[in-house]
Coordinates of C-alpha atoms and ligand atoms in Angstrom, one line a residue:
M11 CA -27.6 26.4 229.2
A12 CA -25.1 28.8 227.7
K13 CA -26.2 32.4 227.7
K14 CA -27.4 33.4 224.3
K15 CA -25.2 36.1 222.8
S16 CA -27.1 39.2 221.8
G17 CA -28.2 38.6 218.2
K18 CA -24.8 38.2 216.6
K19 CA -24.9 34.8 214.9
S20 CA -27.7 32.7 213.4
K21 CA -27.8 28.9 213.4
H22 CA -25.6 29.1 210.3
P23 CA -22.2 30.1 211.5
F24 CA -21.3 32.1 208.4
L25 CA -24.6 34.0 208.1
T26 CA -25.4 37.2 210.0
D27 CA -28.9 37.1 211.4
V28 CA -31.6 39.3 209.9
E29 CA -31.9 41.7 212.9
T30 CA -28.2 42.5 212.8
L31 CA -28.3 42.9 209.0
R32 CA -31.2 45.4 209.3
K33 CA -29.5 47.3 212.0
R34 CA -26.4 47.6 210.0
A35 CA -28.2 48.7 206.9
R36 CA -29.8 51.6 208.9
Q37 CA -26.4 52.9 210.0
H38 CA -24.7 55.2 207.4
I39 CA -27.6 54.8 205.0
E40 CA -26.2 57.8 203.1
Q41 CA -23.4 55.4 201.8
G42 CA -26.0 53.7 199.6
A43 CA -24.8 50.4 198.2
V44 CA -21.7 50.4 200.5
T45 CA -22.6 48.7 203.7
E46 CA -20.7 47.9 206.9
G47 CA -20.0 44.5 205.5
Y48 CA -18.0 45.9 202.6
R49 CA -14.5 44.5 203.2
G50 CA -12.5 46.3 200.6
N51 CA -10.7 49.5 200.9
R52 CA -13.1 51.8 199.1
E53 CA -10.6 54.6 198.3
T54 CA -8.1 52.2 196.8
M55 CA -10.8 50.5 194.8
V56 CA -12.1 53.8 193.4
K57 CA -8.5 54.8 192.5
I58 CA -7.9 51.5 190.7
L59 CA -11.2 51.7 188.9
N60 CA -10.4 55.3 187.8
E61 CA -7.2 53.9 186.2
A62 CA -9.2 51.3 184.4
L63 CA -11.7 54.0 183.3
A64 CA -8.8 56.0 181.8
T65 CA -7.6 52.9 180.1
E66 CA -11.0 52.2 178.5
I67 CA -11.4 55.8 177.3
V68 CA -7.9 55.8 175.7
C69 CA -8.9 52.5 174.0
V70 CA -12.2 54.1 172.7
L71 CA -10.2 57.0 171.3
R72 CA -7.5 54.8 169.7
Y73 CA -10.1 52.4 168.2
K74 CA -12.1 55.3 166.8
R75 CA -9.0 56.8 165.2
H76 CA -8.2 53.4 163.7
Y77 CA -11.8 53.0 162.5
F78 CA -11.8 56.2 160.6
M79 CA -8.3 55.7 159.2
A80 CA -9.0 52.1 158.1
S81 CA -12.2 53.3 156.4
G82 CA -10.0 55.7 154.5
I83 CA -7.7 53.0 153.3
N84 CA -10.6 50.9 152.1
A85 CA -10.4 48.1 154.7
Q86 CA -14.1 47.8 155.5
S87 CA -14.1 44.6 157.5
V88 CA -11.1 45.6 159.7
A89 CA -12.7 49.0 160.2
G90 CA -15.9 47.4 161.3
E91 CA -14.0 45.4 163.9
F92 CA -12.3 48.5 165.2
L93 CA -15.7 50.3 165.5
Q94 CA -17.2 47.3 167.4
H95 CA -14.3 47.3 169.8
A96 CA -14.6 51.1 170.3
T97 CA -18.3 50.6 171.2
E98 CA -17.5 47.8 173.6
E99 CA -14.7 49.7 175.3
Q100 CA -17.2 52.5 175.8
V101 CA -19.6 50.1 177.5
H102 CA -16.8 49.0 179.8
A103 CA -16.1 52.7 180.6
D104 CA -19.7 53.2 181.5
Q105 CA -19.9 50.1 183.7
I106 CA -16.8 51.2 185.6
S107 CA -18.1 54.8 186.1
Q108 CA -21.3 53.4 187.5
R109 CA -19.5 51.2 189.9
I110 CA -17.2 54.1 191.1
V111 CA -20.4 56.1 191.9
Q112 CA -21.9 53.1 193.7
L113 CA -18.7 52.9 195.8
G114 CA -19.2 56.6 196.8
G115 CA -16.4 57.8 194.5
E116 CA -16.4 60.1 191.4
P117 CA -15.4 58.9 187.9
N118 CA -12.4 60.9 186.7
L119 CA -13.3 61.8 183.1
S120 CA -11.0 64.8 182.9
P121 CA -9.0 64.8 179.7
E122 CA -6.1 66.2 181.7
G123 CA -3.8 63.4 182.7
M124 CA -6.0 60.8 181.1
L125 CA -3.1 59.2 179.2
S126 CA -0.9 59.0 182.3
R127 CA -3.7 57.4 184.3
S128 CA -4.3 54.9 181.5
H129 CA -2.5 51.5 181.5
S130 CA -2.4 51.3 177.8
E131 CA -1.0 53.8 175.3
Y132 CA -2.5 55.8 172.5
V133 CA -0.5 54.8 169.3
E134 CA -2.0 56.0 166.0
G135 CA -0.1 53.5 163.8
T136 CA 0.6 54.2 160.2
T137 CA -0.4 51.0 158.3
L138 CA -3.4 48.7 158.8
R139 CA -1.0 46.1 160.2
S140 CA 0.6 48.5 162.7
M141 CA -2.8 49.7 163.9
I142 CA -3.9 46.1 164.6
E143 CA -0.6 45.4 166.3
E144 CA -0.9 48.4 168.5
D145 CA -4.4 47.4 169.5
L146 CA -3.2 43.9 170.3
V147 CA -0.5 45.3 172.6
A148 CA -3.1 47.5 174.3
E149 CA -5.5 44.6 174.8
R150 CA -2.7 42.5 176.3
V151 CA -1.8 45.2 178.7
A152 CA -5.5 45.5 179.6
I153 CA -5.8 41.7 180.1
D154 CA -2.9 41.7 182.5
S155 CA -4.1 44.7 184.5
Y156 CA -7.7 43.4 184.8
R157 CA -6.3 40.1 186.0
E158 CA -4.4 41.9 188.7
M159 CA -7.4 44.0 189.7
I160 CA -9.6 40.9 190.0
G161 CA -7.0 39.5 192.4
Y162 CA -7.2 42.7 194.4
A163 CA -11.0 42.7 194.5
G164 CA -10.9 39.0 195.6
N165 CA -13.6 38.2 198.1
N166 CA -13.5 41.7 199.6
D167 CA -15.6 43.2 196.8
P168 CA -17.3 40.4 194.8
T169 CA -19.5 42.9 192.8
T170 CA -16.6 44.7 191.4
R171 CA -14.8 41.5 190.9
R172 CA -17.6 40.1 188.8
M173 CA -17.8 43.2 186.7
L174 CA -14.0 43.1 186.1
E175 CA -14.2 39.4 185.2
G176 CA -16.9 40.2 182.5
I177 CA -14.7 42.9 181.1
L178 CA -11.6 40.7 181.2
A179 CA -13.4 38.0 179.2
M180 CA -14.3 40.6 176.5
E181 CA -10.7 42.0 176.3
E182 CA -9.6 38.4 175.7
E183 CA -12.1 38.2 172.9
H184 CA -10.8 41.4 171.5
A185 CA -7.2 40.1 171.5
D186 CA -8.4 37.0 169.7
D187 CA -10.2 39.0 167.1
L188 CA -7.0 41.0 166.4
V189 CA -4.9 37.9 166.1
S190 CA -7.3 36.6 163.5
L191 CA -7.2 39.9 161.6
L192 CA -3.4 39.7 161.6
E193 CA -3.5 36.2 160.2
E194 CA -5.9 37.3 157.5
L195 CA -3.5 40.1 156.5
R196 CA -0.8 37.6 156.1
D197 CA -2.6 35.6 153.4
Ligands
FE2_25 FE1 -12.5 47.4 177.5
FE2_26 FE1 -10.6 45.6 174.5

């Protein structure tokens, strides 16, 4: 009979046995949610997430600006849409900050350099149409960069990947909303 290896594998070849899992969990317990099994590069992931965080904050600010300006030019329904997007971008920013902390990093919320860390731009726009167009461009930039980030997270960090997939789905909804608003303006 072959000698049993010391508690490395269970009957299921892809599962780690309970004893090994428990032992691993006790090592480096100060790392919280990040265990030995984390296969991503934590530093790179935190850096990437901080860029996404800056992007979300810049989006919150741009949508807020557009909300107040659109309210001024008496476009209540469009203004309402801007406000809703601003609120949802803030939720994304909070989710990302929370994940950064879970990964042992620090969310960079410093206003200094925020715009250069952000993937999307802060464009004020002059007319209702130009505001919507700028927001659409920003959403499309966000959609592409989230898609790339999801590819990076892959199977190495499924928790971050799932969060990013949720955010991506909402950015796609935002882009859709903006296209509808542009179509309504055309009528
Ligand atoms: Fe967002
Ligand atoms: Fe968005």
